[in-house]
Short mmCIF file of C-alpha atoms (C1' of nucleotides) in Angstrom, two decimals:
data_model
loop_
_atom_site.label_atom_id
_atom_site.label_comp_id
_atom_site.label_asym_id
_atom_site.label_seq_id
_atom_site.Cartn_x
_atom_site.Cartn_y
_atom_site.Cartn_z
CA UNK P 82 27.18 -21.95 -4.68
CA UNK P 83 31.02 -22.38 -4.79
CA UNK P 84 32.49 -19.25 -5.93
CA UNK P 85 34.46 -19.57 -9.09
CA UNK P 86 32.13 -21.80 -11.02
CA UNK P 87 29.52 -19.70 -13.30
CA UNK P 88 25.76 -20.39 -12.49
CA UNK P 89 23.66 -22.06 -15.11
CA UNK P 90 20.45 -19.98 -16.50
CA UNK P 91 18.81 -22.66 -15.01
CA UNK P 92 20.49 -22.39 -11.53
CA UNK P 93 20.40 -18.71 -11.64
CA UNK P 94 16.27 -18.55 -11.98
CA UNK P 95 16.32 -21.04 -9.24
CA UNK P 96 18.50 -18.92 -6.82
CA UNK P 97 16.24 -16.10 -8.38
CA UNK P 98 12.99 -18.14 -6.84
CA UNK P 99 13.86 -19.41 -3.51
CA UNK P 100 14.83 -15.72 -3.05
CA UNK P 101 11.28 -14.91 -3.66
CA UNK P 102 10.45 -17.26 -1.68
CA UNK P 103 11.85 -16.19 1.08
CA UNK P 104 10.95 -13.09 0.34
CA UNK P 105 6.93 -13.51 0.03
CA UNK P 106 7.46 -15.13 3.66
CA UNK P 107 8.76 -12.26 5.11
CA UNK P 108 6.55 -10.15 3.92
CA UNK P 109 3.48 -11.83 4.39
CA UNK P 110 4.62 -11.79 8.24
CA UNK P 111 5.77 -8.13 8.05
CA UNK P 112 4.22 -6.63 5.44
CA UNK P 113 6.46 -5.00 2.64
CA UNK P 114 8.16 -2.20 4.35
CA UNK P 115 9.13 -3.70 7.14
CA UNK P 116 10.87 -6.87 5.00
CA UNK P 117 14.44 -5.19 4.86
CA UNK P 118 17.00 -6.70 1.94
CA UNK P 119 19.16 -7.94 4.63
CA UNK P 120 16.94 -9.51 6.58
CA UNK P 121 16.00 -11.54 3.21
CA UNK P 122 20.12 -11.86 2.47
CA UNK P 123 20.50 -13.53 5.74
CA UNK P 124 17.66 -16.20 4.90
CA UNK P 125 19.02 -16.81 1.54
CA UNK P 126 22.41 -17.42 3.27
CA UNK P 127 24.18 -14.37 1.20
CA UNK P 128 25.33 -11.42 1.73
CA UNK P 129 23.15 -8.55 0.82
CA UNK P 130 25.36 -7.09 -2.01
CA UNK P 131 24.82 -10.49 -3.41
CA UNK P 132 21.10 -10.29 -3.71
CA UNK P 133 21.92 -7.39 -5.46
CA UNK P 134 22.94 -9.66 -8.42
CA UNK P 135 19.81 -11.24 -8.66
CA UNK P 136 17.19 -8.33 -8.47
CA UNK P 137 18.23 -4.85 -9.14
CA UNK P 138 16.13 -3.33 -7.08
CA UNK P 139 13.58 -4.43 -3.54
CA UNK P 140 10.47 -3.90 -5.91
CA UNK P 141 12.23 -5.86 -8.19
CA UNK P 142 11.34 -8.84 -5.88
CA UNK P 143 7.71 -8.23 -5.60
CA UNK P 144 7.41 -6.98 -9.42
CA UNK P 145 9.01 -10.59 -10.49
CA UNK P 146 6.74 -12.50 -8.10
CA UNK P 147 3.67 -11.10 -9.38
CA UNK P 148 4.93 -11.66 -13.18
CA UNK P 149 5.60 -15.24 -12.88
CA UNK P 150 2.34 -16.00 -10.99
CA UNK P 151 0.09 -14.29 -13.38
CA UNK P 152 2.08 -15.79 -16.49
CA UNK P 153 1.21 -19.06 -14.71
CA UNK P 154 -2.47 -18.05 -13.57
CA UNK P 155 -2.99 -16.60 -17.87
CA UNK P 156 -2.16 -19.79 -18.42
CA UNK P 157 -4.60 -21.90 -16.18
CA UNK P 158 -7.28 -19.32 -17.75
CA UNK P 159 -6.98 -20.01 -20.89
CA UNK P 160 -7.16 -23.65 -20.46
CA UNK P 161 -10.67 -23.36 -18.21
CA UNK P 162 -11.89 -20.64 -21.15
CA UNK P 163 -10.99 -23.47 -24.14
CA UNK P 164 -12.94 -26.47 -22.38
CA UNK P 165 -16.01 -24.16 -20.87
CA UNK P 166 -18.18 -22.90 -23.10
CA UNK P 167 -20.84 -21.50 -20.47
CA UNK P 168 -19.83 -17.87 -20.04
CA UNK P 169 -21.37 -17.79 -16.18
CA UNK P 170 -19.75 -21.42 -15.34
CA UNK P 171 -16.45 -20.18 -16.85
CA UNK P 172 -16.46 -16.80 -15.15
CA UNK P 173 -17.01 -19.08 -11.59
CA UNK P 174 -14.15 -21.53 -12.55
CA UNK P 175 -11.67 -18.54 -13.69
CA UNK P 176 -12.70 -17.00 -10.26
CA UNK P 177 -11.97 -19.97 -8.75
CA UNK P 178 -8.93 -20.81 -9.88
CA UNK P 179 -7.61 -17.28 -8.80
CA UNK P 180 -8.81 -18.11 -5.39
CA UNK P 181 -6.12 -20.83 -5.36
CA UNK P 182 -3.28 -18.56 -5.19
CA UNK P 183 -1.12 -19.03 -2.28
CA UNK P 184 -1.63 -16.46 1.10
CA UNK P 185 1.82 -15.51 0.45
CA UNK P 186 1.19 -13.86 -2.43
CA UNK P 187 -1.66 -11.42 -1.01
CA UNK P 188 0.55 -8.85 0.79
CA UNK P 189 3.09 -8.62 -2.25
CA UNK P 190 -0.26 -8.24 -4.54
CA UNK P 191 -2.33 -6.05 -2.51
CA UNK P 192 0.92 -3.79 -1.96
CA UNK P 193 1.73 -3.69 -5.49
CA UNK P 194 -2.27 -2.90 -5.95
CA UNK P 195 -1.43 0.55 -4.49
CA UNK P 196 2.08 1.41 -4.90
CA UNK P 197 2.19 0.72 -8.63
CA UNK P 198 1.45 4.12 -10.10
CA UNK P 199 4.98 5.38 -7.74
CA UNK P 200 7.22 2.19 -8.96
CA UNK P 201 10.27 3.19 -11.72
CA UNK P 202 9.21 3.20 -15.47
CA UNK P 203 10.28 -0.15 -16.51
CA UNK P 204 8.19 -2.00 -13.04
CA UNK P 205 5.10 0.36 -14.27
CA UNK P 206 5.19 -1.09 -17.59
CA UNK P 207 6.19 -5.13 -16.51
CA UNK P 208 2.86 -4.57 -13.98
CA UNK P 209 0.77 -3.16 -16.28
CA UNK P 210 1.67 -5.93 -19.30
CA UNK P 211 0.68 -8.62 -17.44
CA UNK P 212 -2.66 -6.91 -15.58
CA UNK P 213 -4.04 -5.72 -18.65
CA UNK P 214 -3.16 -9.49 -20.26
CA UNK P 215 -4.87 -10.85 -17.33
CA UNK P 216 -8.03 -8.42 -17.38
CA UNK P 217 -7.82 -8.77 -21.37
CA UNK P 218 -8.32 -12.51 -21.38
CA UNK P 219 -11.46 -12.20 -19.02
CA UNK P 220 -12.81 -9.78 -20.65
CA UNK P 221 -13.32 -12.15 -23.73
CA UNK P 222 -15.71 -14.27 -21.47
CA UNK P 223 -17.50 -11.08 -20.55
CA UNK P 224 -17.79 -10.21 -24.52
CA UNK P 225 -18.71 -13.96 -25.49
CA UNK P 226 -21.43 -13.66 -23.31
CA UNK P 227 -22.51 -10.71 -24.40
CA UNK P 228 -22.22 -11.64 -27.63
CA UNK P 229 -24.14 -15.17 -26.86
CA UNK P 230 -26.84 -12.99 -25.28
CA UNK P 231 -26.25 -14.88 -22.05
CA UNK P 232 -25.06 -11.60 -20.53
CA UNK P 233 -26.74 -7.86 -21.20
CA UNK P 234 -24.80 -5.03 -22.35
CA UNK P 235 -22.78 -3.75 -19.89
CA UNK P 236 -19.27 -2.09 -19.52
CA UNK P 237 -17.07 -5.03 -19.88
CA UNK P 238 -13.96 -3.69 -18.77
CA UNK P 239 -15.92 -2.06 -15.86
CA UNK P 240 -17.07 -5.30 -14.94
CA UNK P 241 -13.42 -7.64 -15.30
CA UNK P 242 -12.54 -4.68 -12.89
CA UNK P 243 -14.67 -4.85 -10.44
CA UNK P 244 -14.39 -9.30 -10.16
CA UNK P 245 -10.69 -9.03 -10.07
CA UNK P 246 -10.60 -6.07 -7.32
CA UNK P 247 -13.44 -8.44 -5.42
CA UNK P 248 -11.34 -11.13 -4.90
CA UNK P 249 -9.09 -8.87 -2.63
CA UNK P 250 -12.40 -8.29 -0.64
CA UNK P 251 -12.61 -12.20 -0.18
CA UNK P 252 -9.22 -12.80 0.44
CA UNK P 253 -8.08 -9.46 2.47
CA UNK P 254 -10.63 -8.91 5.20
CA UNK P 255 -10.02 -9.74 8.54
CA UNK P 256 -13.77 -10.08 9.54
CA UNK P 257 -14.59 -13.28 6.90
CA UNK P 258 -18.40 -13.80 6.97
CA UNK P 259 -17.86 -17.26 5.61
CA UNK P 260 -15.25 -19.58 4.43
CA UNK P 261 -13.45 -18.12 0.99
CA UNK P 262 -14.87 -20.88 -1.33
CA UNK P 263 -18.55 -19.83 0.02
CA UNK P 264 -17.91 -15.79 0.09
CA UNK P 265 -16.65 -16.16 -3.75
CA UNK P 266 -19.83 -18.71 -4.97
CA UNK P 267 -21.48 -15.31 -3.33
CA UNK P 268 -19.92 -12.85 -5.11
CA UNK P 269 -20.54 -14.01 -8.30
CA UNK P 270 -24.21 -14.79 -7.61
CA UNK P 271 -24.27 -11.07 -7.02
CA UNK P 272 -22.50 -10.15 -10.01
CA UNK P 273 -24.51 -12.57 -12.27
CA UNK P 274 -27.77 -12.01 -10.53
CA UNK P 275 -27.69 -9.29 -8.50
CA UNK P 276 -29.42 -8.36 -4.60
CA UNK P 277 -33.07 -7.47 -6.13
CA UNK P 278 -35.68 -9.62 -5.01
CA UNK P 279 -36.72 -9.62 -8.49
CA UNK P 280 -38.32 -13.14 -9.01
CA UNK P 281 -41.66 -12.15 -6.73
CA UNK P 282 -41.37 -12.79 -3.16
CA UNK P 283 -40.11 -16.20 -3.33
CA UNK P 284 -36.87 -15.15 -1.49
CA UNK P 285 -34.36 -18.56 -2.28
CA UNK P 286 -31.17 -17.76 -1.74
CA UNK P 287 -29.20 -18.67 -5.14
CA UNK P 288 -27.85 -21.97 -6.14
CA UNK P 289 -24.32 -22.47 -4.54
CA UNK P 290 -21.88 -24.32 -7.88
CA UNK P 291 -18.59 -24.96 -5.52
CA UNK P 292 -19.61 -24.04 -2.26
CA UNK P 293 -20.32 -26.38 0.46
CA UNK Y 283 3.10 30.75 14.90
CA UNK Y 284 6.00 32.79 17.04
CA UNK Y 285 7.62 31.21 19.52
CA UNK Y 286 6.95 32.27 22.81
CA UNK Y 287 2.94 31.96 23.00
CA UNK Y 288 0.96 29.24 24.09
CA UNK Y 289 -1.46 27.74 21.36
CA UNK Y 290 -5.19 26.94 21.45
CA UNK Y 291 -6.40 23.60 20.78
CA UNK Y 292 -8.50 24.83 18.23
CA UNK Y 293 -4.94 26.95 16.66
CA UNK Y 294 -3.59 23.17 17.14
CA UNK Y 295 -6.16 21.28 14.76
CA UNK Y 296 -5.39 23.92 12.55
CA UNK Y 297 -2.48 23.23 12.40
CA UNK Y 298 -2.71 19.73 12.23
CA UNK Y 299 -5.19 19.84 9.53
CA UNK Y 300 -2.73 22.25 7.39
CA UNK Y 301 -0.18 19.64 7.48
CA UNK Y 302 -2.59 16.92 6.59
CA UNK Y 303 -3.23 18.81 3.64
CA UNK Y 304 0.25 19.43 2.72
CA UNK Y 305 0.79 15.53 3.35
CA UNK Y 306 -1.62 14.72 1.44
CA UNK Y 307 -0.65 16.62 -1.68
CA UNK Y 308 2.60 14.89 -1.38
CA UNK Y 309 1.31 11.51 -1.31
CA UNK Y 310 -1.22 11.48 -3.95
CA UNK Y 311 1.51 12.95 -6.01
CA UNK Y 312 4.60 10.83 -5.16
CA UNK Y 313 3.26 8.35 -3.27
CA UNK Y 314 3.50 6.74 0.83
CA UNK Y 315 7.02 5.56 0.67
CA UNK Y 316 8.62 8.46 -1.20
CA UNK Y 317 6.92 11.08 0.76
CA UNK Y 318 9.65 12.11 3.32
CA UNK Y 319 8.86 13.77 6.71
CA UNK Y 320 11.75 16.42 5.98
CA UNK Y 321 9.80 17.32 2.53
CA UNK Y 322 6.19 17.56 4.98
CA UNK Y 323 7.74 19.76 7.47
CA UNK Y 324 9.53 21.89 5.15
CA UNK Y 325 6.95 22.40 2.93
CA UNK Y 326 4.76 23.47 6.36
CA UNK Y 327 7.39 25.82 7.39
CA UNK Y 328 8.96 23.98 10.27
CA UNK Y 329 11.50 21.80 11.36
CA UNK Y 330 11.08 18.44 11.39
CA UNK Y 331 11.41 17.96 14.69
CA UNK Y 332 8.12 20.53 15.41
CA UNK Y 333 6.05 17.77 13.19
CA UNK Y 334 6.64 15.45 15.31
CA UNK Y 335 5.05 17.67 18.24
CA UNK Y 336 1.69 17.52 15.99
CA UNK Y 337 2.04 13.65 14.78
CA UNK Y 338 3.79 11.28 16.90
CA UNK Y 339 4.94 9.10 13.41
CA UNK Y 340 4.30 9.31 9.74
CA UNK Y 341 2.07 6.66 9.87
CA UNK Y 342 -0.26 8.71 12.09
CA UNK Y 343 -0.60 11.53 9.54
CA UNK Y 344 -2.05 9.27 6.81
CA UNK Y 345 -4.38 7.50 9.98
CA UNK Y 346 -5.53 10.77 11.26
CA UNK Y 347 -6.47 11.59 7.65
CA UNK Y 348 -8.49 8.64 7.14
CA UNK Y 349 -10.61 9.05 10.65
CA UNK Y 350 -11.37 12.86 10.10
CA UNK Y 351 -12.64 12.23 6.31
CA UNK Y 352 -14.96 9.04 7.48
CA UNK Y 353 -16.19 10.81 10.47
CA UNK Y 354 -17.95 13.19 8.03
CA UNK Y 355 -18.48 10.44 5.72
CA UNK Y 356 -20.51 8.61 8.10
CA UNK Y 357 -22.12 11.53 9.32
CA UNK Y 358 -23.21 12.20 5.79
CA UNK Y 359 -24.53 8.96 5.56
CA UNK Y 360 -26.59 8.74 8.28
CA UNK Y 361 -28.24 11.96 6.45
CA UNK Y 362 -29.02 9.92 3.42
CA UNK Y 363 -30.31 7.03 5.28
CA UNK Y 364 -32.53 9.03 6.90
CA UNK Y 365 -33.81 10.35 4.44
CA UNK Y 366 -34.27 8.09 1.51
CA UNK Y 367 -36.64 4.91 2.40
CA UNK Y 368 -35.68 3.03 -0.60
CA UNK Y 369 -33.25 0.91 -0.39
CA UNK Y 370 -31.46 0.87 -3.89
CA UNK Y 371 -31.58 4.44 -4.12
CA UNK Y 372 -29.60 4.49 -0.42
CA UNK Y 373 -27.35 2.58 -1.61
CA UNK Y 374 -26.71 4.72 -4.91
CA UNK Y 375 -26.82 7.89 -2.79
CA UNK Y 376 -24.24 6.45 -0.13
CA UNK Y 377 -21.58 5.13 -3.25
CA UNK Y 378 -22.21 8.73 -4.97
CA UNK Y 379 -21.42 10.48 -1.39
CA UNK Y 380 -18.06 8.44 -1.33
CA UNK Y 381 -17.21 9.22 -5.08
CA UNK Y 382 -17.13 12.75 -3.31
CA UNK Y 383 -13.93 12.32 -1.61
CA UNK Y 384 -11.52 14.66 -2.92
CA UNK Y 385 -9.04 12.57 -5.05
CA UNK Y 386 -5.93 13.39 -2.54
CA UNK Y 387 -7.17 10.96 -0.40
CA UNK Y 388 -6.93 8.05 -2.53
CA UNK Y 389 -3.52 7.41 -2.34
CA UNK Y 390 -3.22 7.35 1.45
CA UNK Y 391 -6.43 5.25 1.29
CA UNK Y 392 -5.44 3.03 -0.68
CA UNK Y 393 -2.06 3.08 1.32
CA UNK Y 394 -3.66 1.70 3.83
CA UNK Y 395 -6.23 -0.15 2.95
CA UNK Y 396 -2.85 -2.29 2.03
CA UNK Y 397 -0.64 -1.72 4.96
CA UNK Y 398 -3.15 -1.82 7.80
CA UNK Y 399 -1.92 -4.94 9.13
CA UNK Y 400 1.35 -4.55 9.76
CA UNK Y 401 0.66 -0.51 11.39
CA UNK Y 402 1.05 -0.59 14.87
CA UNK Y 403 -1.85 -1.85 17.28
CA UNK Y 404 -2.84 1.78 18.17
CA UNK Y 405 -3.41 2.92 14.57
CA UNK Y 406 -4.72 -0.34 13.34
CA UNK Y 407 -7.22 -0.21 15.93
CA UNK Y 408 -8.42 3.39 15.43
CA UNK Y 409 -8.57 2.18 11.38
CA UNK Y 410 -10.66 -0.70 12.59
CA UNK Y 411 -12.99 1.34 14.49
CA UNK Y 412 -13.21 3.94 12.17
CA UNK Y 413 -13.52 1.07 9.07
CA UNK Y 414 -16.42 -0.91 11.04
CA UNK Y 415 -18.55 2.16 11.54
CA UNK Y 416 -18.83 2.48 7.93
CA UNK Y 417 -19.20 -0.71 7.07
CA UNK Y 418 -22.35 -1.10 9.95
CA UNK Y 419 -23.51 1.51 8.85
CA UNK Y 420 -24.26 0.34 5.13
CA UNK Y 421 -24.87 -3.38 6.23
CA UNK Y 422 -28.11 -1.36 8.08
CA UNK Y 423 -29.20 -0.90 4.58
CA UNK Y 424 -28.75 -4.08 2.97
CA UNK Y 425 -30.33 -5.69 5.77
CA UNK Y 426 -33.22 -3.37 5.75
CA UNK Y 427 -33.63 -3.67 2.07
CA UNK Y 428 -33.85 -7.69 3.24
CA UNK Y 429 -36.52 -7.77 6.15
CA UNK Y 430 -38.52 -5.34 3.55
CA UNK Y 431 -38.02 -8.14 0.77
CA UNK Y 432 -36.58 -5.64 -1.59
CA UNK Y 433 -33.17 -7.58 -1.25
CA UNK Y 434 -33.07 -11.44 -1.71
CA UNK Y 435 -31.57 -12.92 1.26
CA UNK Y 436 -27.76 -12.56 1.00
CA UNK Y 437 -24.30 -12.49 3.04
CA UNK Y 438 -24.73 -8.57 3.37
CA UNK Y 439 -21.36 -8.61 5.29
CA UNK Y 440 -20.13 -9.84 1.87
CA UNK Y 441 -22.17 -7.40 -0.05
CA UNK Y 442 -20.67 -4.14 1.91
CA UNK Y 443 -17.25 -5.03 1.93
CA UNK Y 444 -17.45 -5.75 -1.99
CA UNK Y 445 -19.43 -2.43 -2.56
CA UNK Y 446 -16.97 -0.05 -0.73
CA UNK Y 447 -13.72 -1.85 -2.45
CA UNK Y 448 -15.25 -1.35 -6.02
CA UNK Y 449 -15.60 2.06 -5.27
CA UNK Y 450 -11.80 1.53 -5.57
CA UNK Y 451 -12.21 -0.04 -8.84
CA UNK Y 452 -13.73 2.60 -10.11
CA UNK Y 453 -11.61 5.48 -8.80
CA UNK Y 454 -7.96 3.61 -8.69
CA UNK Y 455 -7.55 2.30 -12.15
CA UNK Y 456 -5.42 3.74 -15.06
CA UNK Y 457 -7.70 3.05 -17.78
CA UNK Y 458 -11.17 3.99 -17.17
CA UNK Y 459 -14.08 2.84 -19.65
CA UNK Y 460 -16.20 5.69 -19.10
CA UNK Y 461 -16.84 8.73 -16.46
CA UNK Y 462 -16.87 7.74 -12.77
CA UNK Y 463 -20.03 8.59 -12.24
CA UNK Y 464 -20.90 6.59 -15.11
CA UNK Y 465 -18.93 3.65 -14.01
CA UNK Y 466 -20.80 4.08 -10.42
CA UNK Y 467 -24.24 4.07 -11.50
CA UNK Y 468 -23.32 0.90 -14.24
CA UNK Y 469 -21.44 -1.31 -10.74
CA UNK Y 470 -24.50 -0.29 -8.53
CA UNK Y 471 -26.96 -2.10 -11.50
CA UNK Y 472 -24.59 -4.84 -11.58
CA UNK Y 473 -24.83 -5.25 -7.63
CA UNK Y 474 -28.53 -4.88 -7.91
CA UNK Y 475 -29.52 -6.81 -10.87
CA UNK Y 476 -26.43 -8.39 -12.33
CA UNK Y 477 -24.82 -9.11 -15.79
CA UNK Y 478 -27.16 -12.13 -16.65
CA UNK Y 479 -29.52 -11.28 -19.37
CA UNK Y 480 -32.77 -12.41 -17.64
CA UNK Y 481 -35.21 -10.94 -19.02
CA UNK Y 482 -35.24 -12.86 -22.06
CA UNK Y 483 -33.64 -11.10 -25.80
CA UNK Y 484 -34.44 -7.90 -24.78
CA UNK Y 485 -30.62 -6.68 -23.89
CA UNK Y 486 -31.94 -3.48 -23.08
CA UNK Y 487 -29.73 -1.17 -20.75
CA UNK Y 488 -30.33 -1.19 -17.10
CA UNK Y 489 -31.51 2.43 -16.28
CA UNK Y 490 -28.94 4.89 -14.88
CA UNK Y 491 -29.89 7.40 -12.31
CA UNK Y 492 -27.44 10.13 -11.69
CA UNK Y 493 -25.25 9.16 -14.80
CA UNK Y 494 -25.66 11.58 -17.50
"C1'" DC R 227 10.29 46.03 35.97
"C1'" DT R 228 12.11 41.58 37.10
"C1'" DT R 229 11.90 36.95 37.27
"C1'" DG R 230 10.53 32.28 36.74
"C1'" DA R 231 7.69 28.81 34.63
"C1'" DC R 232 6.36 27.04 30.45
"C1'" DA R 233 5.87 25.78 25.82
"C1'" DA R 234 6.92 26.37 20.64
"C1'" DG R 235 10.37 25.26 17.80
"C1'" DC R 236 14.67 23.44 16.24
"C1'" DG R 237 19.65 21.55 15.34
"C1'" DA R 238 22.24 17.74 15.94
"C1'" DC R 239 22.21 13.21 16.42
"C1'" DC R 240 20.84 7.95 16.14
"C1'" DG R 241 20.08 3.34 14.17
"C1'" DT R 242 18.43 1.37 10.02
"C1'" DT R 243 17.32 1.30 5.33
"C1'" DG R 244 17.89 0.55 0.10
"C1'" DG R 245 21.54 0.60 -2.82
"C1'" DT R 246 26.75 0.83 -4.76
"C1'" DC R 247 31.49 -0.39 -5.58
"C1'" DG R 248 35.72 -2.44 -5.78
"C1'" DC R 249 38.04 -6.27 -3.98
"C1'" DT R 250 38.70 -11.44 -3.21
"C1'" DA R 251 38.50 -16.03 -4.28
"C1'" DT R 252 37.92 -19.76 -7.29
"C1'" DA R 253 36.81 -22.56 -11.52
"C1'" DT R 254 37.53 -23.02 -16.23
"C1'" DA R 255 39.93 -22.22 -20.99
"C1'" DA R 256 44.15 -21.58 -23.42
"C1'" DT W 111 50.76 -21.94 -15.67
"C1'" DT W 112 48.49 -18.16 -16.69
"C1'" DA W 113 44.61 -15.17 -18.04
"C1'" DT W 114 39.84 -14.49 -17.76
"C1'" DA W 115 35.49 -14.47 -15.97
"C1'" DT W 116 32.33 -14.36 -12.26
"C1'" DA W 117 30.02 -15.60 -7.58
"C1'" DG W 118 30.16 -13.42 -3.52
"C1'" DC W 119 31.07 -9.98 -0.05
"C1'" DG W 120 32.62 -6.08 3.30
"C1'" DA W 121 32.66 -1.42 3.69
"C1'" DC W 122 30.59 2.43 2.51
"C1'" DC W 123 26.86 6.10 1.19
"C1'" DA W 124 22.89 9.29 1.36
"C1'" DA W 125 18.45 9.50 3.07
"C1'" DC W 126 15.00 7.93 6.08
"C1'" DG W 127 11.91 7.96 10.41
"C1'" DG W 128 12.39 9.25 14.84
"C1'" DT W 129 14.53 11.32 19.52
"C1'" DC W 130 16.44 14.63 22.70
"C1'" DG W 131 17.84 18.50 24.96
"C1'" DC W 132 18.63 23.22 24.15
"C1'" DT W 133 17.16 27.92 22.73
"C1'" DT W 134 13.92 31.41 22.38
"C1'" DG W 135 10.23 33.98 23.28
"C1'" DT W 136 5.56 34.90 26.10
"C1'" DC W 137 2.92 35.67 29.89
"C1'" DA W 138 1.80 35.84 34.88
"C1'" DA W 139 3.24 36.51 39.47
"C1'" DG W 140 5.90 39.17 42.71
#
DNA sequence: CTTGACAAGCGACCGTTGGTCGCTATATAA
DNA sequence: TTATATAGCGACCAACGGTCGCTTGTCAAG
């Protein structure tokens, strides 16, 4: 950008982007702390004081991130939830689509994941508007079901809990057992059916839906 | 300790261990990042300079922590497999015996269970070691709970990994739906019989076992 | 009792970090 | 032409993790 000229919203929250572009990159290669603010400057082509203009603070960066790609994930949710009226086929299809976020997001997330409860006031609060948003809008599946009796009574928010925090088990282990689309059909057999042998002796594993 | 004298390896774990517990005190409370070596050694009576005599970085204060707690984890463990032949029960007395760790450990677990990757090989290794033991260790009882036809045939790689990160669902969120122990014993009927409502209308609650 | 080896402990220092501030340079409005 | 506003930056700051060589005291050997 030129320097007199003043920046458009609409170039600003692009400049605002490709930073975090950048930015996910690094740190997906070198994890959070390591990703220094100049290091990202230099990338962007500006001068570090300059970043400065567009996030206030380094957590800024991964606070935003997260915010936009939930908003846009809440989004894709609530259009599988309006056009699936099977709890269990909705709960796979929400998983699903969560799956599809990109590997540079999983280092920001997972950091986030444990540094939130230490970030300033106003990050807490940002994080915790859009996670609860996000967990709120499963849970209604969970409820429906319940509701439908499709699904027992069980601790619902207990339950949007542990499928969120499951998908980090998929997506953040460095000794896969199987491809991600096959470990998640998996996960929610368990979660739907459970590891009891409970039919007899049959033994079948459960019917794949996505998988392979 | 005065200056002059030589010290004992067992005065030297001592030591070690009372500055993991300082460290730890000051990481559950303010978090990785914003826990300062100065503030460690200061608060252990000693220049900063003599920490580094007991831990060669930062990062090997929160790794050291990790590998002395899951030593006696997975010595406790082994106890319970030994002596409990049923496989769901194992499992519920193995998740109960980890809901046992003291809650100052959760940040720096949690720390790294996020930063692993990008620690240095030597520490990432010695988590990875560490990490795999306990995770063998349970997959023993999945897969026993399998050949005895208890457990349906499943990915019980998959089924570990998600059972020891929803213990972090359970401990690591900010808005809890019920006791932990209560939360425990409602996951490990979820992982054994899942949400689905199979039996037919009866909705009936799945039993809990320790819960009160 | 003296001396020398050795180790606990530390003060001063280093490069790098996240973050700040006031200046410069330029495009637009009057 | 001038005044205003702002994109952008260089220089700076305190604090960080980490290093190094010196001091200080102990014990064992002579």
């Amino acid at each position: 950008m030129p320097k007199g000229i003043t920046l458009t919203p609409e170039q600003q929250a692009a400049r605002r982007s490709e930073i975090v572009d950048i930015a996910l990159r690094l740190i997906a290669e070198n994890g959070f702390q390591k990703t220094s603010m100049r290091e990202i400057a230099d990338l962007a082509k500006m001068g570090k004081s300059s970043l400065y203009d567009f996030f206030k603070t380094k957590d800024e960066i991964a606070v935003y991130a997260m915010e936009k790609k939930f908003e846009e994930i809440i989004e894709q949710v609530h259009r599988i939830i309006d056009n699936e009226p099977l709890p269990e086929l909705c709960l796979r299809k929400i998983m699903h689509n969560q799956l599809k976020v990109p590997h540079q997001y999983r280092t920001v997330l997972m950091w986030l994941h444990a540094e939130s409860d230490y970030l300033e006031e106003e990050y807490r609060k940002r994080l915790k508007t859009i996670r609860y948003e996000y967990h709120n809008t499963i849970k209604t599946v969970i409820e429906g079901g319940v509701a439908k009796g499709v699904f027992r009574k069980t601790d619902s928010d207990l339950v949007v809990r542990l499928l969120i925090n499951s998908m980090l088990s998929i997506v953040y282990t460095s000794r896969p057992s199987a491809s991600e689309e096959k470990m998640l059909d998996e996960t929610i057999n368990i979660f739907l059916h459970g590891i009891m042998n409970e039919g007899g002796e049959k033994n079948e594993p459960l019917y794949p839906v996505f998988g392979a």
